[in-house]
PDB file of C-alpha atoms in Angstrom:
ATOM      1  CA  MET A  23      15.875  -8.625 -26.751  1.00 46.00           C
ATOM      2  CA  THR A  24      13.596  -5.900 -28.140  1.00 55.00           C
ATOM      3  CA  ASP A  25      12.128  -3.329 -25.776  1.00 67.00           C
ATOM      4  CA  LEU A  26       9.113  -4.582 -23.861  1.00 77.00           C
ATOM      5  CA  LYS A  27       6.068  -2.416 -23.301  1.00 81.00           C
ATOM      6  CA  PRO A  28       4.090  -2.636 -20.070  1.00 86.00           C
ATOM      7  CA  MET A  29       0.711  -4.312 -20.443  1.00 87.00           C
ATOM      8  CA  LYS A  30      -0.571  -2.115 -17.625  1.00 87.00           C
ATOM      9  CA  GLU A  31       0.670   1.187 -16.281  1.00 85.00           C
ATOM     10  CA  GLY A  32      -0.577   2.626 -12.987  1.00 82.00           C
ATOM     11  CA  LYS A  33       0.229   5.848 -11.180  1.00 84.00           C
ATOM     12  CA  VAL A  34       3.562   4.554  -9.940  1.00 88.00           C
ATOM     13  CA  ARG A  35       3.949   1.022 -11.304  1.00 90.00           C
ATOM     14  CA  GLU A  36       4.326  -0.798 -14.595  1.00 93.00           C
ATOM     15  CA  VAL A  37       3.300  -4.413 -15.162  1.00 95.00           C
ATOM     16  CA  TYR A  38       4.848  -6.570 -17.908  1.00 95.00           C
ATOM     17  CA  ASP A  39       3.526  -9.874 -19.228  1.00 94.00           C
ATOM     18  CA  ASN A  40       6.071 -12.673 -18.840  1.00 92.00           C
ATOM     19  CA  GLY A  41       4.055 -15.611 -20.148  1.00 91.00           C
ATOM     20  CA  ASP A  42       3.110 -17.648 -17.077  1.00 90.00           C
ATOM     21  CA  SER A  43       4.102 -14.791 -14.736  1.00 95.00           C
ATOM     22  CA  ILE A  44       4.238 -10.996 -14.605  1.00 95.00           C
ATOM     23  CA  ILE A  45       7.033  -8.543 -13.829  1.00 96.00           C
ATOM     24  CA  MET A  46       5.889  -5.700 -11.580  1.00 96.00           C
ATOM     25  CA  VAL A  47       8.161  -2.630 -11.656  1.00 97.00           C
ATOM     26  CA  ALA A  48       7.855   0.032  -8.946  1.00 95.00           C
ATOM     27  CA  THR A  49       8.960   3.285 -10.578  1.00 93.00           C
ATOM     28  CA  ASP A  50      10.311   6.362  -8.805  1.00 93.00           C
ATOM     29  CA  ARG A  51       7.127   8.266  -9.647  1.00 92.00           C
ATOM     30  CA  ILE A  52       5.053   9.503  -6.722  1.00 90.00           C
ATOM     31  CA  SER A  53       1.342  10.311  -6.638  1.00 88.00           C
ATOM     32  CA  ALA A  54      -0.816  12.304  -4.253  1.00 86.00           C
ATOM     33  CA  PHE A  55      -4.526  13.107  -4.387  1.00 85.00           C
ATOM     34  CA  ASP A  56      -4.777  10.757  -7.392  1.00 82.00           C
ATOM     35  CA  VAL A  57      -2.322  12.901  -9.398  1.00 89.00           C
ATOM     36  CA  ILE A  58       1.142  11.826 -10.574  1.00 91.00           C
ATOM     37  CA  LEU A  59       3.609  14.488  -9.445  1.00 92.00           C
ATOM     38  CA  LYS A  60       6.116  16.026 -11.842  1.00 92.00           C
ATOM     39  CA  ASN A  61       9.130  14.972  -9.761  1.00 91.00           C
ATOM     40  CA  LYS A  62      10.617  11.528  -9.278  1.00 91.00           C
ATOM     41  CA  ILE A  63      11.834  10.277  -5.893  1.00 91.00           C
ATOM     42  CA  VAL A  64      15.082   8.422  -6.664  1.00 91.00           C
ATOM     43  CA  ASN A  65      15.276   4.933  -5.054  1.00 93.00           C
ATOM     44  CA  LYS A  66      11.632   5.029  -4.005  1.00 93.00           C
ATOM     45  CA  GLY A  67      10.707   2.114  -6.295  1.00 95.00           C
ATOM     46  CA  ALA A  68      13.488  -0.081  -4.935  1.00 96.00           C
ATOM     47  CA  ILE A  69      12.506   0.670  -1.333  1.00 95.00           C
ATOM     48  CA  LEU A  70       8.864  -0.214  -2.034  1.00 94.00           C
ATOM     49  CA  THR A  71       9.793  -3.474  -3.776  1.00 96.00           C
ATOM     50  CA  GLN A  72      12.238  -4.613  -1.109  1.00 96.00           C
ATOM     51  CA  MET A  73       9.870  -3.654   1.701  1.00 96.00           C
ATOM     52  CA  SER A  74       7.061  -5.593   0.035  1.00 97.00           C
ATOM     53  CA  LYS A  75       9.369  -8.626  -0.236  1.00 97.00           C
ATOM     54  CA  PHE A  76      10.047  -8.393   3.501  1.00 97.00           C
ATOM     55  CA  TRP A  77       6.316  -8.329   4.331  1.00 98.00           C
ATOM     56  CA  PHE A  78       5.405 -11.055   1.830  1.00 98.00           C
ATOM     57  CA  ASP A  79       7.916 -13.334   3.566  1.00 98.00           C
ATOM     58  CA  PHE A  80       6.641 -12.229   6.987  1.00 98.00           C
ATOM     59  CA  THR A  81       2.955 -12.942   6.254  1.00 98.00           C
ATOM     60  CA  LYS A  82       3.122 -16.130   4.165  1.00 97.00           C
ATOM     61  CA  ASP A  83       2.042 -18.150   7.213  1.00 97.00           C
ATOM     62  CA  ILE A  84      -1.304 -16.311   7.085  1.00 98.00           C
ATOM     63  CA  ILE A  85      -1.974 -16.397   3.348  1.00 98.00           C
ATOM     64  CA  PRO A  86       0.053 -17.251   0.219  1.00 98.00           C
ATOM     65  CA  ASN A  87       1.252 -14.345  -1.925  1.00 98.00           C
ATOM     66  CA  HIS A  88       2.127 -13.733  -5.563  1.00 98.00           C
ATOM     67  CA  MET A  89       5.869 -13.026  -5.130  1.00 98.00           C
ATOM     68  CA  ILE A  90       8.278 -15.339  -6.963  1.00 98.00           C
ATOM     69  CA  SER A  91      11.543 -13.343  -6.975  1.00 97.00           C
ATOM     70  CA  ILE A  92      13.027  -9.846  -6.921  1.00 96.00           C
ATOM     71  CA  ASP A  93      16.290 -11.056  -8.475  1.00 96.00           C
ATOM     72  CA  VAL A  94      16.524  -9.763 -12.071  1.00 95.00           C
ATOM     73  CA  ASN A  95      18.548 -12.886 -12.948  1.00 96.00           C
ATOM     74  CA  ASP A  96      15.245 -14.772 -12.591  1.00 96.00           C
ATOM     75  CA  MET A  97      13.652 -12.435 -15.161  1.00 96.00           C
ATOM     76  CA  PRO A  98      14.007 -11.995 -18.933  1.00 94.00           C
ATOM     77  CA  GLU A  99      17.195 -10.353 -20.201  1.00 94.00           C
ATOM     78  CA  PHE A 100      15.337  -7.052 -20.778  1.00 93.00           C
ATOM     79  CA  PHE A 101      15.170  -6.518 -17.001  1.00 95.00           C
ATOM     80  CA  ARG A 102      18.829  -7.272 -16.306  1.00 93.00           C
ATOM     81  CA  LYS A 103      19.916  -3.658 -16.283  1.00 92.00           C
ATOM     82  CA  GLU A 104      20.360  -0.991 -13.662  1.00 92.00           C
ATOM     83  CA  GLU A 105      17.006   0.725 -14.112  1.00 91.00           C
ATOM     84  CA  TYR A 106      15.167  -2.485 -13.158  1.00 94.00           C
ATOM     85  CA  THR A 107      17.530  -3.825 -10.492  1.00 94.00           C
ATOM     86  CA  GLY A 108      16.032  -3.760  -7.009  1.00 95.00           C
ATOM     87  CA  ASN A 109      12.667  -2.344  -8.039  1.00 96.00           C
ATOM     88  CA  SER A 110      11.252  -5.282 -10.042  1.00 97.00           C
ATOM     89  CA  MET A 111       9.317  -8.277  -8.777  1.00 97.00           C
ATOM     90  CA  LYS A 112       8.454 -11.437 -10.669  1.00 97.00           C
ATOM     91  CA  CYS A 113       4.984 -12.533  -9.590  1.00 98.00           C
ATOM     92  CA  LYS A 114       2.396 -15.225 -10.197  1.00 97.00           C
ATOM     93  CA  LYS A 115      -0.463 -14.223 -12.450  1.00 96.00           C
ATOM     94  CA  LEU A 116      -3.672 -13.619 -10.521  1.00 96.00           C
ATOM     95  CA  GLU A 117      -7.201 -12.586 -11.333  1.00 96.00           C
ATOM     96  CA  MET A 118      -7.309  -9.508  -9.096  1.00 95.00           C
ATOM     97  CA  LEU A 119     -10.441  -8.872  -7.074  1.00 96.00           C
ATOM     98  CA  PRO A 120     -12.152  -5.486  -7.632  1.00 95.00           C
ATOM     99  CA  ILE A 121     -11.895  -4.447  -3.969  1.00 96.00           C
ATOM    100  CA  GLU A 122      -9.225  -2.448  -2.122  1.00 95.00           C
ATOM    101  CA  CYS A 123      -9.046  -3.862   1.396  1.00 97.00           C
ATOM    102  CA  ILE A 124      -8.426  -0.987   3.774  1.00 97.00           C
ATOM    103  CA  VAL A 125      -7.856  -1.542   7.488  1.00 98.00           C
ATOM    104  CA  ARG A 126      -7.646   1.222  10.074  1.00 98.00           C
ATOM    105  CA  GLY A 127      -6.115   0.752  13.500  1.00 98.00           C
ATOM    106  CA  TYR A 128      -6.074   4.446  14.409  1.00 98.00           C
ATOM    107  CA  ILE A 129      -8.418   7.337  13.678  1.00 97.00           C
ATOM    108  CA  THR A 130      -6.909   9.879  11.328  1.00 95.00           C
ATOM    109  CA  GLY A 131      -7.327  11.533   7.929  1.00 91.00           C
ATOM    110  CA  THR A 132     -10.732  11.183   6.320  1.00 91.00           C
ATOM    111  CA  GLY A 133     -11.754   8.792   9.101  1.00 94.00           C
ATOM    112  CA  TRP A 134     -11.182  11.488  11.713  1.00 95.00           C
ATOM    113  CA  ALA A 135     -13.099  14.045   9.633  1.00 94.00           C
ATOM    114  CA  SER A 136     -16.042  11.649   9.345  1.00 94.00           C
ATOM    115  CA  TYR A 137     -15.967  10.769  13.042  1.00 95.00           C
ATOM    116  CA  LYS A 138     -16.080  14.450  14.051  1.00 95.00           C
ATOM    117  CA  GLU A 139     -19.119  14.908  11.862  1.00 94.00           C
ATOM    118  CA  ASN A 140     -21.251  11.939  12.910  1.00 94.00           C
ATOM    119  CA  GLY A 141     -19.301   9.528  15.123  1.00 94.00           C
ATOM    120  CA  THR A 142     -18.753   6.991  12.334  1.00 93.00           C
ATOM    121  CA  VAL A 143     -16.006   5.947   9.913  1.00 94.00           C
ATOM    122  CA  CYS A 144     -17.291   4.563   6.602  1.00 91.00           C
ATOM    123  CA  GLY A 145     -20.633   3.910   8.280  1.00 90.00           C
ATOM    124  CA  ILE A 146     -19.105   2.055  11.248  1.00 93.00           C
ATOM    125  CA  LYS A 147     -20.169   3.509  14.598  1.00 95.00           C
ATOM    126  CA  LEU A 148     -17.212   4.131  16.905  1.00 96.00           C
ATOM    127  CA  PRO A 149     -17.089   4.838  20.643  1.00 96.00           C
ATOM    128  CA  ASP A 150     -17.729   8.393  21.820  1.00 96.00           C
ATOM    129  CA  GLY A 151     -14.864  10.543  23.059  1.00 96.00           C
ATOM    130  CA  LEU A 152     -12.121   9.518  20.630  1.00 97.00           C
ATOM    131  CA  VAL A 153      -9.525  12.158  19.775  1.00 97.00           C
ATOM    132  CA  GLU A 154      -7.455  12.531  16.609  1.00 97.00           C
ATOM    133  CA  SER A 155      -4.865   9.748  16.165  1.00 97.00           C
ATOM    134  CA  ASP A 156      -6.389   7.582  18.925  1.00 98.00           C
ATOM    135  CA  GLN A 157      -5.878   3.845  18.616  1.00 98.00           C
ATOM    136  CA  LEU A 158      -9.209   2.143  17.925  1.00 97.00           C
ATOM    137  CA  PRO A 159     -10.415  -0.555  20.336  1.00 96.00           C
ATOM    138  CA  GLU A 160     -10.130  -3.033  17.420  1.00 97.00           C
ATOM    139  CA  PRO A 161      -8.972  -2.476  13.828  1.00 98.00           C
ATOM    140  CA  ILE A 162     -11.853  -1.763  11.428  1.00 97.00           C
ATOM    141  CA  TYR A 163     -12.225  -2.964   7.836  1.00 97.00           C
ATOM    142  CA  THR A 164     -13.343  -0.244   5.413  1.00 96.00           C
ATOM    143  CA  PRO A 165     -13.133  -1.558   1.831  1.00 96.00           C
ATOM    144  CA  THR A 166     -13.381   0.551  -1.322  1.00 94.00           C
ATOM    145  CA  THR A 167     -13.887  -0.062  -5.000  1.00 90.00           C
ATOM    146  CA  LYS A 168     -10.781   0.010  -7.218  1.00 79.00           C
ATOM    147  CA  ALA A 169     -11.032   3.065  -9.434  1.00 66.00           C
ATOM    148  CA  ASP A 170      -9.426   3.517 -12.831  1.00 61.00           C
ATOM    149  CA  LEU A 171      -6.517   5.934 -13.196  1.00 52.00           C
ATOM    150  CA  GLY A 172      -7.779   9.470 -12.565  1.00 51.00           C
ATOM    151  CA  ASP A 173     -10.975   8.378 -10.779  1.00 56.00           C
ATOM    152  CA  HIS A 174     -11.590   8.181  -7.034  1.00 63.00           C
ATOM    153  CA  ASP A 175     -12.132   4.989  -5.048  1.00 74.00           C
ATOM    154  CA  GLU A 176     -15.567   4.724  -3.444  1.00 86.00           C
ATOM    155  CA  HIS A 177     -16.195   3.302   0.031  1.00 89.00           C
ATOM    156  CA  VAL A 178     -18.453   0.253   0.078  1.00 92.00           C
ATOM    157  CA  THR A 179     -20.084  -1.656   2.897  1.00 93.00           C
ATOM    158  CA  PHE A 180     -19.295  -5.300   3.584  1.00 93.00           C
ATOM    159  CA  GLU A 181     -22.682  -6.219   2.110  1.00 94.00           C
ATOM    160  CA  GLU A 182     -21.865  -4.272  -1.062  1.00 94.00           C
ATOM    161  CA  THR A 183     -18.557  -6.124  -1.407  1.00 95.00           C
ATOM    162  CA  VAL A 184     -20.503  -9.391  -1.248  1.00 96.00           C
ATOM    163  CA  ASP A 185     -22.712  -8.174  -4.134  1.00 96.00           C
ATOM    164  CA  ILE A 186     -19.745  -6.941  -6.211  1.00 96.00           C
ATOM    165  CA  LEU A 187     -17.884 -10.230  -5.786  1.00 97.00           C
ATOM    166  CA  GLU A 188     -20.995 -12.347  -6.358  1.00 97.00           C
ATOM    167  CA  LYS A 189     -21.521 -10.714  -9.749  1.00 95.00           C
ATOM    168  CA  LYS A 190     -17.949 -11.492 -10.775  1.00 95.00           C
ATOM    169  CA  PHE A 191     -17.684 -14.908  -9.099  1.00 96.00           C
ATOM    170  CA  PRO A 192     -21.199 -16.412  -8.850  1.00 97.00           C
ATOM    171  CA  GLY A 193     -21.671 -18.541  -5.757  1.00 97.00           C
ATOM    172  CA  ARG A 194     -18.527 -17.222  -4.043  1.00 97.00           C
ATOM    173  CA  GLY A 195     -19.456 -13.637  -3.138  1.00 97.00           C
ATOM    174  CA  GLU A 196     -19.990 -14.069   0.584  1.00 97.00           C
ATOM    175  CA  GLU A 197     -17.133 -16.539   1.014  1.00 97.00           C
ATOM    176  CA  LEU A 198     -14.646 -14.230  -0.753  1.00 98.00           C
ATOM    177  CA  ALA A 199     -15.885 -11.092   1.030  1.00 98.00           C
ATOM    178  CA  LYS A 200     -15.383 -12.773   4.414  1.00 98.00           C
ATOM    179  CA  ALA A 201     -11.959 -14.063   3.397  1.00 98.00           C
ATOM    180  CA  LEU A 202     -10.880 -10.578   2.293  1.00 98.00           C
ATOM    181  CA  ARG A 203     -12.035  -9.056   5.570  1.00 98.00           C
ATOM    182  CA  ASP A 204     -10.583 -11.737   7.822  1.00 98.00           C
ATOM    183  CA  ASN A 205      -7.206 -11.927   6.068  1.00 98.00           C
ATOM    184  CA  THR A 206      -6.902  -8.131   5.927  1.00 98.00           C
ATOM    185  CA  ILE A 207      -7.379  -7.821   9.679  1.00 98.00           C
ATOM    186  CA  ALA A 208      -5.161 -10.827  10.475  1.00 98.00           C
ATOM    187  CA  ILE A 209      -2.279  -9.508   8.362  1.00 98.00           C
ATOM    188  CA  TYR A 210      -2.644  -6.031   9.814  1.00 98.00           C
ATOM    189  CA  LYS A 211      -2.660  -7.247  13.416  1.00 98.00           C
ATOM    190  CA  LYS A 212       0.469  -9.359  12.997  1.00 98.00           C
ATOM    191  CA  CYS A 213       2.403  -6.688  11.113  1.00 98.00           C
ATOM    192  CA  ALA A 214       1.259  -3.770  13.282  1.00 98.00           C
ATOM    193  CA  ALA A 215       2.381  -5.585  16.436  1.00 98.00           C
ATOM    194  CA  TYR A 216       5.787  -6.305  14.879  1.00 98.00           C
ATOM    195  CA  ALA A 217       6.198  -2.771  13.523  1.00 98.00           C
ATOM    196  CA  ARG A 218       5.384  -1.202  16.881  1.00 97.00           C
ATOM    197  CA  GLU A 219       8.246  -3.161  18.453  1.00 97.00           C
ATOM    198  CA  ARG A 220      10.509  -1.682  15.744  1.00 96.00           C
ATOM    199  CA  GLY A 221       9.409   1.892  16.458  1.00 96.00           C
ATOM    200  CA  ILE A 222       6.686   2.355  13.832  1.00 97.00           C
ATOM    201  CA  ILE A 223       2.919   2.607  14.249  1.00 97.00           C
ATOM    202  CA  ILE A 224       0.965   1.398  11.223  1.00 97.00           C
ATOM    203  CA  ALA A 225      -2.077   3.657  11.483  1.00 97.00           C
ATOM    204  CA  ASP A 226      -3.797   2.232   8.414  1.00 97.00           C
ATOM    205  CA  THR A 227      -3.004   0.388   5.217  1.00 97.00           C
ATOM    206  CA  LYS A 228      -4.531  -1.287   2.188  1.00 96.00           C
ATOM    207  CA  PHE A 229      -4.150  -4.732   0.665  1.00 97.00           C
ATOM    208  CA  GLU A 230      -5.178  -6.227  -2.662  1.00 97.00           C
ATOM    209  CA  PHE A 231      -5.935  -9.870  -3.319  1.00 98.00           C
ATOM    210  CA  GLY A 232      -6.472 -12.075  -6.331  1.00 98.00           C
ATOM    211  CA  LEU A 233      -7.311 -15.646  -7.254  1.00 98.00           C
ATOM    212  CA  ASP A 234      -4.756 -18.080  -8.657  1.00 96.00           C
ATOM    213  CA  GLU A 235      -5.499 -20.629 -11.383  1.00 94.00           C
ATOM    214  CA  GLN A 236      -6.988 -23.013  -8.808  1.00 95.00           C
ATOM    215  CA  GLY A 237      -9.294 -20.279  -7.450  1.00 96.00           C
ATOM    216  CA  ASN A 238      -7.366 -19.865  -4.187  1.00 97.00           C
ATOM    217  CA  LEU A 239      -7.164 -16.441  -2.543  1.00 98.00           C
ATOM    218  CA  VAL A 240      -3.660 -14.937  -2.795  1.00 98.00           C
ATOM    219  CA  LEU A 241      -2.177 -11.689  -1.478  1.00 98.00           C
ATOM    220  CA  GLY A 242      -0.972  -9.523  -4.364  1.00 97.00           C
ATOM    221  CA  ASP A 243       0.068  -5.997  -5.319  1.00 94.00           C
ATOM    222  CA  GLU A 244       2.401  -4.333  -2.780  1.00 94.00           C
ATOM    223  CA  VAL A 245       2.296  -4.786   0.986  1.00 96.00           C
ATOM    224  CA  LEU A 246       2.747  -2.319   3.837  1.00 96.00           C
ATOM    225  CA  THR A 247       4.859   0.230   2.021  1.00 93.00           C
ATOM    226  CA  PRO A 248       4.927   3.984   2.681  1.00 87.00           C
ATOM    227  CA  ASP A 249       2.818   4.349  -0.492  1.00 86.00           C
ATOM    228  CA  SER A 250       0.028   2.048   0.684  1.00 90.00           C
ATOM    229  CA  SER A 251       0.145   2.762   4.434  1.00 93.00           C
ATOM    230  CA  ARG A 252       0.311   5.490   7.033  1.00 93.00           C
ATOM    231  CA  PHE A 253       3.417   5.035   9.206  1.00 94.00           C
ATOM    232  CA  TRP A 254       3.992   7.077  12.371  1.00 95.00           C
ATOM    233  CA  PRO A 255       6.989   7.012  14.731  1.00 95.00           C
ATOM    234  CA  VAL A 256       6.234   5.405  18.101  1.00 96.00           C
ATOM    235  CA  GLU A 257       8.559   7.929  19.703  1.00 95.00           C
ATOM    236  CA  GLY A 258       6.577  11.084  20.399  1.00 94.00           C
ATOM    237  CA  TYR A 259       3.202   9.508  19.551  1.00 97.00           C
ATOM    238  CA  GLU A 260       0.550  11.583  21.268  1.00 97.00           C
ATOM    239  CA  PRO A 261      -3.186  11.292  20.558  1.00 97.00           C
ATOM    240  CA  GLY A 262      -5.106  14.539  20.212  1.00 97.00           C
ATOM    241  CA  LYS A 263      -3.264  15.874  17.162  1.00 95.00           C
ATOM    242  CA  SER A 264      -1.923  14.799  13.789  1.00 91.00           C
ATOM    243  CA  GLN A 265       1.298  12.773  13.892  1.00 93.00           C
ATOM    244  CA  PRO A 266       4.565  13.114  11.970  1.00 89.00           C
ATOM    245  CA  SER A 267       4.837  10.367   9.368  1.00 88.00           C
ATOM    246  CA  PHE A 268       7.275   8.161   7.473  1.00 86.00           C
ATOM    247  CA  ASP A 269       5.068   8.032   4.409  1.00 75.00           C
ATOM    248  CA  LYS A 270       3.934  10.333   1.652  1.00 78.00           C
ATOM    249  CA  GLN A 271       1.668  12.222   4.046  1.00 74.00           C
ATOM    250  CA  PHE A 272       4.636  14.607   4.228  1.00 77.00           C
ATOM    251  CA  VAL A 273       4.181  15.254   0.492  1.00 88.00           C
ATOM    252  CA  ARG A 274       0.406  15.591   0.844  1.00 86.00           C
ATOM    253  CA  ASP A 275       0.813  18.131   3.650  1.00 85.00           C
ATOM    254  CA  TRP A 276       3.251  20.203   1.570  1.00 91.00           C
ATOM    255  CA  LEU A 277       0.889  20.174  -1.419  1.00 93.00           C
ATOM    256  CA  LYS A 278      -2.033  21.272   0.764  1.00 92.00           C
ATOM    257  CA  ALA A 279       0.062  24.152   2.119  1.00 94.00           C
ATOM    258  CA  ASN A 280       1.177  25.106  -1.401  1.00 95.00           C
ATOM    259  CA  PRO A 281      -1.930  24.894  -3.600  1.00 91.00           C
ATOM    260  CA  ASP A 282      -0.252  26.766  -6.483  1.00 93.00           C
ATOM    261  CA  SER A 283       2.648  24.304  -6.729  1.00 92.00           C
ATOM    262  CA  ASP A 284       1.260  22.657  -9.903  1.00 93.00           C
ATOM    263  CA  TYR A 285       2.343  19.328  -8.331  1.00 93.00           C
ATOM    264  CA  LEU A 286       6.043  20.220  -8.563  1.00 94.00           C
ATOM    265  CA  LEU A 287       8.005  19.533  -5.368  1.00 93.00           C
ATOM    266  CA  PRO A 288      11.080  21.530  -4.266  1.00 93.00           C
ATOM    267  CA  ASP A 289      14.373  19.654  -3.797  1.00 92.00           C
ATOM    268  CA  ASP A 290      14.251  19.756   0.003  1.00 91.00           C
ATOM    269  CA  VAL A 291      10.820  18.052   0.049  1.00 91.00           C
ATOM    270  CA  ILE A 292      12.102  15.343  -2.330  1.00 91.00           C
ATOM    271  CA  GLU A 293      15.178  14.737  -0.155  1.00 91.00           C
ATOM    272  CA  LYS A 294      13.178  14.609   3.064  1.00 90.00           C
ATOM    273  CA  THR A 295      10.653  12.229   1.485  1.00 89.00           C
ATOM    274  CA  ILE A 296      13.246   9.648   0.399  1.00 91.00           C
ATOM    275  CA  GLU A 297      14.980   9.900   3.784  1.00 91.00           C
ATOM    276  CA  LYS A 298      11.664   9.092   5.457  1.00 90.00           C
ATOM    277  CA  TYR A 299      11.166   6.083   3.170  1.00 92.00           C
ATOM    278  CA  LYS A 300      14.700   4.824   3.878  1.00 94.00           C
ATOM    279  CA  GLU A 301      14.297   5.284   7.626  1.00 94.00           C
ATOM    280  CA  ALA A 302      11.046   3.308   7.622  1.00 94.00           C
ATOM    281  CA  PHE A 303      12.627   0.532   5.537  1.00 95.00           C
ATOM    282  CA  GLU A 304      15.627   0.207   7.844  1.00 95.00           C
ATOM    283  CA  LEU A 305      13.583   0.286  11.064  1.00 95.00           C
ATOM    284  CA  LEU A 306      11.136  -2.345   9.823  1.00 95.00           C
ATOM    285  CA  THR A 307      13.507  -4.744   8.081  1.00 95.00           C
ATOM    286  CA  GLY A 308      16.522  -4.281  10.348  1.00 94.00           C
ATOM    287  CA  SER A 309      18.645  -3.995   7.171  1.00 93.00           C
ATOM    288  CA  LYS A 310      20.534  -1.092   5.663  1.00 92.00           C
ATOM    289  CA  PHE A 311      18.979  -0.023   2.364  1.00 90.00           C
ATOM    290  CA  GLN A 312      21.327  -0.742  -0.532  1.00 79.00           C
ATOM    291  CA  GLY A 313      20.265   1.698  -3.255  1.00 70.00           C
TER     292      GLY A 313
END
């Protein structure tokens, strides 16, 4: 078979057209602050794909998802080679909705900065007296637009998501906006409760959804990976300060401390990052990662 070219290439993923389905490949690239770093994190793509598979299976009682298979034998011959084994997912084709569905169960990052300034996160008023990394009384839904590569996502209110969706899907804006919000919070609650029992706090995460050919809402993209979520260890969790993490916050922190790095990571940061990803995978899935 001749070489295939991705029909879409994101910061860390490539998407190939497979007729009635797509093949989504999670590369070993890593991004931070909307920039693709110069290093690759070996095995990162396979960890993300296999972790997403675990969560897709875990949440299919809440909402259907786009996953068909992560076995390359179910894919065209082009993908049956080492570079695509373990990090590729065959998925149903969806019309993706132009909203990133972010849910926050704890106050941290930009949410904490906003709260210190005016007591709100993305315009949502929160109780007085919260400290950094506190668990919120209830998870909050803070959607954003989906920016093109190189641009920044913009926070939108629930009402704005209704308007955005209404323009794209006339007559369904409010229905879809409510479904996005309700499914986002339901998935987060179920998975956060499970993860906490396994030793991981899911502080926040994002989901993406699309519509299938019948117009049904379907969970797509990746789910609850260290790239799309903020994972903290339960052990040692202490509100009032920032928390150590299993995700790429470690990379972000190093880049902030080394502004002249030109987005090139040293070997020890790369090694520690992949170890964090593996540890999170094994705690959450209960399986040893087979790289």
